[in-house]
Amino acid sequence: MKLLLLVAAVILALPAQASQQFNVPSAPGVTLAVTEVGQHRGKRPILLVHGARVSSKASFDLPVAGGSLAADLAARGFDVYTLDVRGYGASTRLAEMESAPTAGAALVRTNTAVEDIDAAVDFVRQRSGGMKVALLGWATGGQWAGHYATLHSPKLSAIVMLNSLYRGASAHPLIGRGTGLEDKERPGAFNRAACGNYRVSDAASTLGAWDRTLGEDKDSARDPAVAKAYVEAALDSDSTSRQREPRSFRAPCGAMEDSFYLATGRQLWDASLITAPVLAIAGEKDFWSRPEDMHNLQADLVHAAAVRMVRISNATHFLHLERPARGRAQLIDEVDSFVPR
């Protein structure tokens, strides 16, 4: 546990909840943005971890009604924190990301993300009098959280995996075998050229998968104001976004390499090593996780203190940013009832 922390606090005004951002050291030369959202009560700490592309503010704390999972959990009595893993958002950007993307090794793979999560968990525990911390990860964030829990379950009150991969051999049309992420010269290997060491995303690509999932159902499933704020926050997360046309933000590609391997049946971590309680939630219309990921995860969680698997009808990959009836309300209820008080 890191006992000596150099913490810089910045008060940020939000419509419903005040936020306090801390600079938390991780590896040498790496500083993480850990933000507390809402009132600090000193109880029920929970750390929210983003996924492969969009950092924590866009993922969990949009300044519009219905766009902040962090604020809604704070209203339920949690002490809520969000983390930007290195390479994302307000955390340290790697030196390689200051140059144009290359076909070199993908940056920030799971072992690196796990190191950052550990630094953030230790910081939250220190700020919470040594209490155990709940860990909620969305998509790749859930994959990172699961891997982290195999190493550090005693620090955790619960793990929540939202729309995350675990292990599966069935075809994955988005990121599995036969997709652009597979190296055609080396079947079963990740195609470095498809993503590079890092990638840039513009507004259109940020909404693309979400729009395709919802189709003509967009406005009934999500508030247009939330979608607009999501894109703006993603672009604003990168101080260099205005240096490119169209405006775009950077994200490391290590999460995509690890997800490719999980999608093709590789076992990157073993859930039998987890002893903390596990809640896994997936949307019926999620394009990322598959039913077999949930099935295999449940089968392997033989030592978890508690296991709950939830599949939300008609919900998508972005269910926590959609309207309450589309799974968002159920998600909040499930987390509130599962995480110990």
CSV table of C-alpha atoms in Angstrom, one decimal:
chain,number,residue,atom,x,y,z
A,1,MET,CA,0.0,0.0,0.0
A,2,LYS,CA,1.4,3.4,-1.0
A,3,LEU,CA,1.6,5.4,2.2
A,4,LEU,CA,3.3,8.5,0.8
A,5,LEU,CA,1.0,10.3,-1.7
A,6,LEU,CA,1.5,13.7,-3.2
A,7,VAL,CA,-2.1,14.8,-3.7
A,8,ALA,CA,-3.2,17.8,-5.7
A,9,ALA,CA,-6.9,18.6,-5.2
A,10,VAL,CA,-9.0,20.6,-7.7
A,11,ILE,CA,-12.6,21.5,-7.0
A,12,LEU,CA,-14.7,21.2,-10.1
A,13,ALA,CA,-18.3,22.5,-10.3
A,14,LEU,CA,-20.9,20.2,-11.7
A,15,PRO,CA,-24.7,20.7,-11.8
A,16,ALA,CA,-25.7,18.1,-9.3
A,17,GLN,CA,-22.5,16.9,-7.6
A,18,ALA,CA,-19.2,18.5,-6.7
A,19,SER,CA,-16.0,16.7,-7.8
A,20,GLN,CA,-12.5,16.6,-6.3
A,21,GLN,CA,-9.7,15.4,-8.6
A,22,PHE,CA,-6.6,13.9,-7.0
A,23,ASN,CA,-3.2,13.2,-8.7
A,24,VAL,CA,-2.1,9.8,-7.4
A,25,PRO,CA,1.3,8.3,-8.2
A,26,SER,CA,1.5,4.8,-9.8
A,27,ALA,CA,4.6,3.6,-11.5
A,28,PRO,CA,7.7,5.9,-11.6
A,29,GLY,CA,6.8,8.9,-13.8
A,30,VAL,CA,3.1,8.0,-13.9
A,31,THR,CA,0.4,10.1,-12.2
A,32,LEU,CA,-3.2,9.0,-12.2
A,33,ALA,CA,-6.3,11.2,-12.2
A,34,VAL,CA,-8.6,9.8,-9.5
A,35,THR,CA,-11.8,11.9,-9.0
A,36,GLU,CA,-14.2,11.7,-6.1
A,37,VAL,CA,-17.8,12.6,-7.2
A,38,GLY,CA,-20.2,13.8,-4.6
A,39,GLN,CA,-20.1,14.1,-0.8
A,40,HIS,CA,-17.4,12.3,1.1
A,41,ARG,CA,-19.1,10.2,3.8
A,42,GLY,CA,-16.3,7.8,4.6
A,43,LYS,CA,-18.4,4.7,3.8
A,44,ARG,CA,-19.1,2.3,0.9
A,45,PRO,CA,-16.3,3.4,-1.3
A,46,ILE,CA,-16.6,2.4,-5.0
A,47,LEU,CA,-14.1,2.9,-7.8
A,48,LEU,CA,-15.4,3.1,-11.4
A,49,VAL,CA,-13.0,2.0,-14.2
A,50,HIS,CA,-13.6,2.9,-17.9
A,51,GLY,CA,-13.1,0.7,-20.9
A,52,ALA,CA,-10.8,0.5,-23.9
A,53,ARG,CA,-11.4,3.9,-25.5
A,54,VAL,CA,-13.3,6.6,-23.6
A,55,SER,CA,-11.9,7.8,-20.2
A,56,SER,CA,-13.8,8.1,-16.9
A,57,LYS,CA,-15.6,11.5,-17.2
A,58,ALA,CA,-17.2,10.6,-20.5
A,59,SER,CA,-18.0,7.1,-19.3
A,60,PHE,CA,-19.4,7.8,-15.9
A,61,ASP,CA,-19.8,11.5,-15.1
A,62,LEU,CA,-21.5,13.6,-17.8
A,63,PRO,CA,-22.8,17.0,-16.6
A,64,VAL,CA,-26.3,16.3,-17.9
A,65,ALA,CA,-29.4,14.6,-16.3
A,66,GLY,CA,-29.1,10.8,-16.7
A,67,GLY,CA,-25.5,10.9,-17.8
A,68,SER,CA,-23.7,10.4,-14.5
A,69,LEU,CA,-23.6,6.9,-13.0
A,70,ALA,CA,-21.2,8.3,-10.5
A,71,ALA,CA,-23.6,11.0,-9.3
A,72,ASP,CA,-26.5,8.5,-9.1
A,73,LEU,CA,-24.4,6.0,-7.0
A,74,ALA,CA,-23.3,8.9,-4.8
A,75,ALA,CA,-27.0,9.7,-4.2
A,76,ARG,CA,-27.4,6.1,-3.0
A,77,GLY,CA,-24.8,6.7,-0.3
A,78,PHE,CA,-21.6,5.5,-2.0
A,79,ASP,CA,-18.3,7.4,-1.8
A,80,VAL,CA,-17.7,7.3,-5.6
A,81,TYR,CA,-14.4,7.6,-7.3
A,82,THR,CA,-13.4,7.3,-11.0
A,83,LEU,CA,-10.0,6.4,-12.4
A,84,ASP,CA,-8.3,7.3,-15.6
A,85,VAL,CA,-5.8,4.5,-16.4
A,86,ARG,CA,-2.4,5.8,-17.7
A,87,GLY,CA,-2.7,6.9,-21.4
A,88,TYR,CA,-6.3,8.0,-20.9
A,89,GLY,CA,-8.0,11.3,-19.9
A,90,ALA,CA,-6.2,13.4,-17.3
A,91,SER,CA,-3.7,10.7,-16.3
A,92,THR,CA,-0.1,10.6,-17.6
A,93,ARG,CA,0.1,10.1,-21.3
A,94,LEU,CA,2.9,7.8,-22.4
A,95,ALA,CA,5.8,9.3,-24.3
A,96,GLU,CA,5.0,7.1,-27.4
A,97,MET,CA,1.6,8.9,-27.6
A,98,GLU,CA,3.3,12.2,-28.3
A,99,SER,CA,4.4,11.0,-31.7
A,100,ALA,CA,2.2,9.7,-34.6
A,101,PRO,CA,0.7,6.2,-34.0
A,102,THR,CA,2.9,3.3,-35.2
A,103,ALA,CA,2.4,-0.4,-35.7
A,104,GLY,CA,4.6,-1.1,-32.6
A,105,ALA,CA,3.5,-3.0,-29.5
A,106,ALA,CA,0.1,-1.9,-28.2
A,107,LEU,CA,0.3,0.3,-25.2
A,108,VAL,CA,-1.3,-0.3,-21.8
A,109,ARG,CA,-2.1,-4.0,-21.7
A,110,THR,CA,-3.9,-5.6,-18.7
A,111,ASN,CA,-0.9,-6.0,-16.5
A,112,THR,CA,-0.3,-2.2,-16.7
A,113,ALA,CA,-3.9,-1.3,-16.1
A,114,VAL,CA,-3.9,-3.6,-13.0
A,115,GLU,CA,-0.9,-1.7,-11.6
A,116,ASP,CA,-2.8,1.5,-11.9
A,117,ILE,CA,-6.0,0.1,-10.4
A,118,ASP,CA,-4.0,-1.1,-7.4
A,119,ALA,CA,-2.6,2.4,-6.9
A,120,ALA,CA,-6.1,3.9,-7.1
A,121,VAL,CA,-7.6,1.3,-4.8
A,122,ASP,CA,-4.8,1.9,-2.2
A,123,PHE,CA,-5.5,5.6,-2.4
A,124,VAL,CA,-9.2,5.2,-1.9
A,125,ARG,CA,-8.6,2.8,1.0
A,126,GLN,CA,-6.3,5.2,2.6
A,127,ARG,CA,-8.8,8.0,2.2
A,128,SER,CA,-11.5,5.7,3.6
A,129,GLY,CA,-9.8,4.5,6.8
A,130,GLY,CA,-8.6,1.2,5.4
A,131,MET,CA,-12.1,0.1,4.3
A,132,LYS,CA,-12.5,-2.4,1.4
A,133,VAL,CA,-13.4,-0.9,-1.9
A,134,ALA,CA,-16.0,-2.0,-4.5
A,135,LEU,CA,-14.6,-2.1,-8.0
A,136,LEU,CA,-16.9,-1.5,-11.0
A,137,GLY,CA,-15.5,-1.9,-14.5
A,138,TRP,CA,-17.3,-1.3,-17.8
A,139,ALA,CA,-16.3,-3.5,-20.8
A,140,THR,CA,-12.5,-3.7,-20.8
A,141,GLY,CA,-12.6,-2.0,-17.4
A,142,GLY,CA,-14.5,-5.1,-16.1
A,143,GLN,CA,-11.9,-7.4,-17.6
A,144,TRP,CA,-9.2,-5.4,-15.9
A,145,ALA,CA,-11.2,-5.4,-12.6
A,146,GLY,CA,-11.6,-9.2,-12.8
A,147,HIS,CA,-7.8,-9.7,-13.4
A,148,TYR,CA,-7.1,-7.3,-10.6
A,149,ALA,CA,-9.4,-9.3,-8.2
A,150,THR,CA,-7.4,-12.5,-8.8
A,151,LEU,CA,-4.4,-10.7,-7.2
A,152,HIS,CA,-6.0,-8.4,-4.6
A,153,SER,CA,-9.4,-9.8,-3.5
A,154,PRO,CA,-8.7,-9.0,0.2
A,155,LYS,CA,-8.8,-5.3,-0.7
A,156,LEU,CA,-12.2,-5.5,-2.3
A,157,SER,CA,-15.8,-5.5,-0.9
A,158,ALA,CA,-17.2,-6.5,-4.3
A,159,ILE,CA,-16.4,-6.6,-8.1
A,160,VAL,CA,-19.0,-5.5,-10.6
A,161,MET,CA,-18.2,-6.4,-14.3
A,162,LEU,CA,-20.5,-4.6,-16.7
A,163,ASN,CA,-20.7,-6.0,-20.3
A,164,SER,CA,-17.2,-7.6,-20.1
A,165,LEU,CA,-15.5,-10.5,-21.9
A,166,TYR,CA,-14.1,-13.4,-20.0
A,167,ARG,CA,-13.6,-16.5,-22.2
A,168,GLY,CA,-15.4,-17.8,-25.2
A,169,ALA,CA,-14.8,-19.7,-28.4
A,170,SER,CA,-17.8,-18.8,-30.5
A,171,ALA,CA,-17.4,-16.3,-33.3
A,172,HIS,CA,-17.1,-12.7,-32.3
A,173,PRO,CA,-18.1,-10.6,-35.3
A,174,LEU,CA,-16.6,-7.4,-34.0
A,175,ILE,CA,-13.2,-8.3,-32.6
A,176,GLY,CA,-12.7,-12.1,-33.0
A,177,ARG,CA,-11.2,-14.4,-35.6
A,178,GLY,CA,-11.7,-13.3,-39.2
A,179,THR,CA,-12.1,-9.7,-38.3
A,180,GLY,CA,-9.6,-6.9,-39.0
A,181,LEU,CA,-8.0,-7.5,-35.6
A,182,GLU,CA,-6.6,-10.8,-36.6
A,183,ASP,CA,-3.3,-10.9,-38.4
A,184,LYS,CA,-3.9,-12.6,-41.7
A,185,GLU,CA,-0.3,-13.8,-41.9
A,186,ARG,CA,-0.5,-15.3,-38.4
A,187,PRO,CA,-4.0,-16.7,-37.7
A,188,GLY,CA,-4.9,-16.3,-34.1
A,189,ALA,CA,-2.5,-13.5,-33.5
A,190,PHE,CA,-3.4,-9.8,-33.0
A,191,ASN,CA,-3.0,-7.6,-36.0
A,192,ARG,CA,-0.8,-4.7,-34.8
A,193,ALA,CA,-1.5,-2.7,-37.9
A,194,ALA,CA,-5.2,-2.7,-37.2
A,195,CYS,CA,-4.9,-0.5,-34.1
A,196,GLY,CA,-1.3,0.5,-33.7
A,197,ASN,CA,0.4,1.3,-30.4
A,198,TYR,CA,-2.5,3.8,-29.9
A,199,ARG,CA,-5.4,5.1,-31.9
A,200,VAL,CA,-7.3,8.3,-32.4
A,201,SER,CA,-11.1,8.5,-32.5
A,202,ASP,CA,-13.3,11.3,-33.8
A,203,ALA,CA,-16.9,12.2,-33.0
A,204,ALA,CA,-18.4,10.0,-35.6
A,205,SER,CA,-16.5,6.9,-34.6
A,206,THR,CA,-17.2,7.5,-30.9
A,207,LEU,CA,-20.9,7.2,-31.5
A,208,GLY,CA,-20.8,4.7,-34.4
A,209,ALA,CA,-21.2,1.4,-32.5
A,210,TRP,CA,-23.9,2.9,-30.2
A,211,ASP,CA,-25.9,4.3,-33.1
A,212,ARG,CA,-25.7,1.0,-35.0
A,213,THR,CA,-26.9,-0.9,-32.0
A,214,LEU,CA,-29.9,1.3,-31.4
A,215,GLY,CA,-30.8,2.0,-35.1
A,216,GLU,CA,-34.1,3.9,-35.4
A,217,ASP,CA,-34.6,3.4,-31.7
A,218,LYS,CA,-32.0,6.0,-30.8
A,219,ASP,CA,-34.1,8.8,-29.4
A,220,SER,CA,-36.4,6.6,-27.4
A,221,ALA,CA,-33.5,4.6,-25.9
A,222,ARG,CA,-31.2,7.5,-25.0
A,223,ASP,CA,-31.4,11.2,-24.4
A,224,PRO,CA,-29.8,13.1,-27.3
A,225,ALA,CA,-28.3,15.4,-24.7
A,226,VAL,CA,-26.5,12.5,-23.1
A,227,ALA,CA,-25.1,11.4,-26.5
A,228,LYS,CA,-23.9,14.9,-27.3
A,229,ALA,CA,-22.3,15.3,-23.8
A,230,TYR,CA,-20.6,11.8,-24.2
A,231,VAL,CA,-18.9,12.9,-27.4
A,232,GLU,CA,-17.9,16.3,-26.1
A,233,ALA,CA,-16.4,14.8,-22.9
A,234,ALA,CA,-14.5,12.2,-24.9
A,235,LEU,CA,-13.0,14.9,-27.1
A,236,ASP,CA,-12.3,17.2,-24.2
A,237,SER,CA,-10.5,14.4,-22.4
A,238,ASP,CA,-7.5,14.9,-24.6
A,239,SER,CA,-5.6,18.2,-24.5
A,240,THR,CA,-4.3,17.6,-28.1
A,241,SER,CA,-7.7,17.0,-29.6
A,242,ARG,CA,-7.9,20.3,-31.4
A,243,GLN,CA,-4.5,19.7,-33.1
A,244,ARG,CA,-6.2,17.2,-35.5
A,245,GLU,CA,-8.9,17.6,-38.1
A,246,PRO,CA,-11.4,16.4,-37.5
A,247,ARG,CA,-11.0,16.8,-33.8
A,248,SER,CA,-10.1,13.5,-32.1
A,249,PHE,CA,-8.8,11.9,-28.9
A,250,ARG,CA,-6.1,9.3,-28.3
A,251,ALA,CA,-6.4,5.9,-26.5
A,252,PRO,CA,-3.9,3.1,-26.1
A,253,CYS,CA,-4.5,-0.1,-28.0
A,254,GLY,CA,-3.4,-2.7,-25.4
A,255,ALA,CA,-7.0,-3.2,-24.3
A,256,MET,CA,-8.0,-4.1,-27.8
A,257,GLU,CA,-5.2,-6.7,-28.1
A,258,ASP,CA,-6.2,-8.3,-24.8
A,259,SER,CA,-9.9,-8.3,-25.8
A,260,PHE,CA,-9.1,-9.9,-29.1
A,261,TYR,CA,-7.4,-12.8,-27.2
A,262,LEU,CA,-10.4,-13.1,-24.8
A,263,ALA,CA,-12.8,-13.1,-27.8
A,264,THR,CA,-10.9,-16.0,-29.4
A,265,GLY,CA,-10.9,-18.2,-26.4
A,266,ARG,CA,-7.7,-17.5,-24.6
A,267,GLN,CA,-7.6,-17.6,-20.8
A,268,LEU,CA,-5.8,-14.4,-19.7
A,269,TRP,CA,-6.8,-14.7,-16.0
A,270,ASP,CA,-8.5,-17.3,-13.9
A,271,ALA,CA,-11.7,-16.4,-12.0
A,272,SER,CA,-11.2,-19.3,-9.6
A,273,LEU,CA,-8.6,-17.1,-7.9
A,274,ILE,CA,-11.2,-14.5,-6.9
A,275,THR,CA,-12.5,-14.6,-3.4
A,276,ALA,CA,-14.4,-11.3,-3.2
A,277,PRO,CA,-18.1,-11.2,-4.2
A,278,VAL,CA,-18.7,-10.8,-7.9
A,279,LEU,CA,-21.7,-9.2,-9.7
A,280,ALA,CA,-21.6,-9.6,-13.5
A,281,ILE,CA,-24.1,-7.7,-15.6
A,282,ALA,CA,-24.7,-7.8,-19.3
A,283,GLY,CA,-27.2,-6.2,-21.7
A,284,GLU,CA,-29.2,-8.5,-23.9
A,285,LYS,CA,-28.1,-6.5,-26.9
A,286,ASP,CA,-24.5,-6.0,-25.9
A,287,PHE,CA,-22.2,-6.2,-28.9
A,288,TRP,CA,-19.1,-6.9,-26.7
A,289,SER,CA,-19.8,-9.6,-24.2
A,290,ARG,CA,-21.5,-12.9,-25.1
A,291,PRO,CA,-23.7,-15.3,-23.1
A,292,GLU,CA,-20.8,-17.8,-22.9
A,293,ASP,CA,-18.6,-15.2,-21.3
A,294,MET,CA,-21.1,-15.0,-18.4
A,295,HIS,CA,-21.5,-18.8,-18.3
A,296,ASN,CA,-17.8,-19.5,-18.2
A,297,LEU,CA,-17.2,-16.8,-15.6
A,298,GLN,CA,-19.9,-18.2,-13.4
A,299,ALA,CA,-18.5,-21.7,-13.7
A,300,ASP,CA,-15.0,-20.5,-12.8
A,301,LEU,CA,-16.0,-18.4,-9.7
A,302,VAL,CA,-15.8,-21.3,-7.4
A,303,HIS,CA,-14.2,-19.4,-4.5
A,304,ALA,CA,-16.0,-16.0,-4.7
A,305,ALA,CA,-17.8,-15.1,-1.5
A,306,ALA,CA,-21.0,-14.5,-3.5
A,307,VAL,CA,-21.9,-14.6,-7.2
A,308,ARG,CA,-24.7,-12.9,-9.0
A,309,MET,CA,-25.2,-13.0,-12.8
A,310,VAL,CA,-27.7,-10.6,-14.3
A,311,ARG,CA,-28.8,-10.3,-18.0
A,312,ILE,CA,-30.9,-7.1,-18.6
A,313,SER,CA,-33.5,-7.5,-21.2
A,314,ASN,CA,-33.3,-5.1,-24.2
A,315,ALA,CA,-30.2,-3.4,-22.8
A,316,THR,CA,-27.1,-2.5,-24.8
A,317,HIS,CA,-23.4,-2.0,-24.3
A,318,PHE,CA,-24.1,1.6,-23.2
A,319,LEU,CA,-27.0,0.8,-20.8
A,320,HIS,CA,-25.6,3.0,-18.0
A,321,LEU,CA,-25.9,6.0,-20.4
A,322,GLU,CA,-29.4,5.2,-21.7
A,323,ARG,CA,-32.8,5.9,-20.3
A,324,PRO,CA,-33.8,4.3,-16.9
A,325,ALA,CA,-36.2,1.8,-18.5
A,326,ARG,CA,-33.5,0.6,-20.8
A,327,GLY,CA,-31.5,-1.0,-18.0
A,328,ARG,CA,-30.0,2.0,-16.3
A,329,ALA,CA,-32.3,1.9,-13.3
A,330,GLN,CA,-31.9,-1.8,-12.9
A,331,LEU,CA,-28.1,-1.5,-13.0
A,332,ILE,CA,-28.1,1.1,-10.2
A,333,ASP,CA,-30.5,-1.1,-8.1
A,334,GLU,CA,-28.3,-4.2,-8.6
A,335,VAL,CA,-25.1,-2.4,-7.6
A,336,ASP,CA,-26.8,-0.8,-4.6
A,337,SER,CA,-28.2,-4.1,-3.4
A,338,PHE,CA,-25.1,-6.2,-4.0
A,339,VAL,CA,-22.3,-4.0,-2.6
A,340,PRO,CA,-22.1,-4.5,1.2
A,341,ARG,CA,-23.3,-1.6,3.3
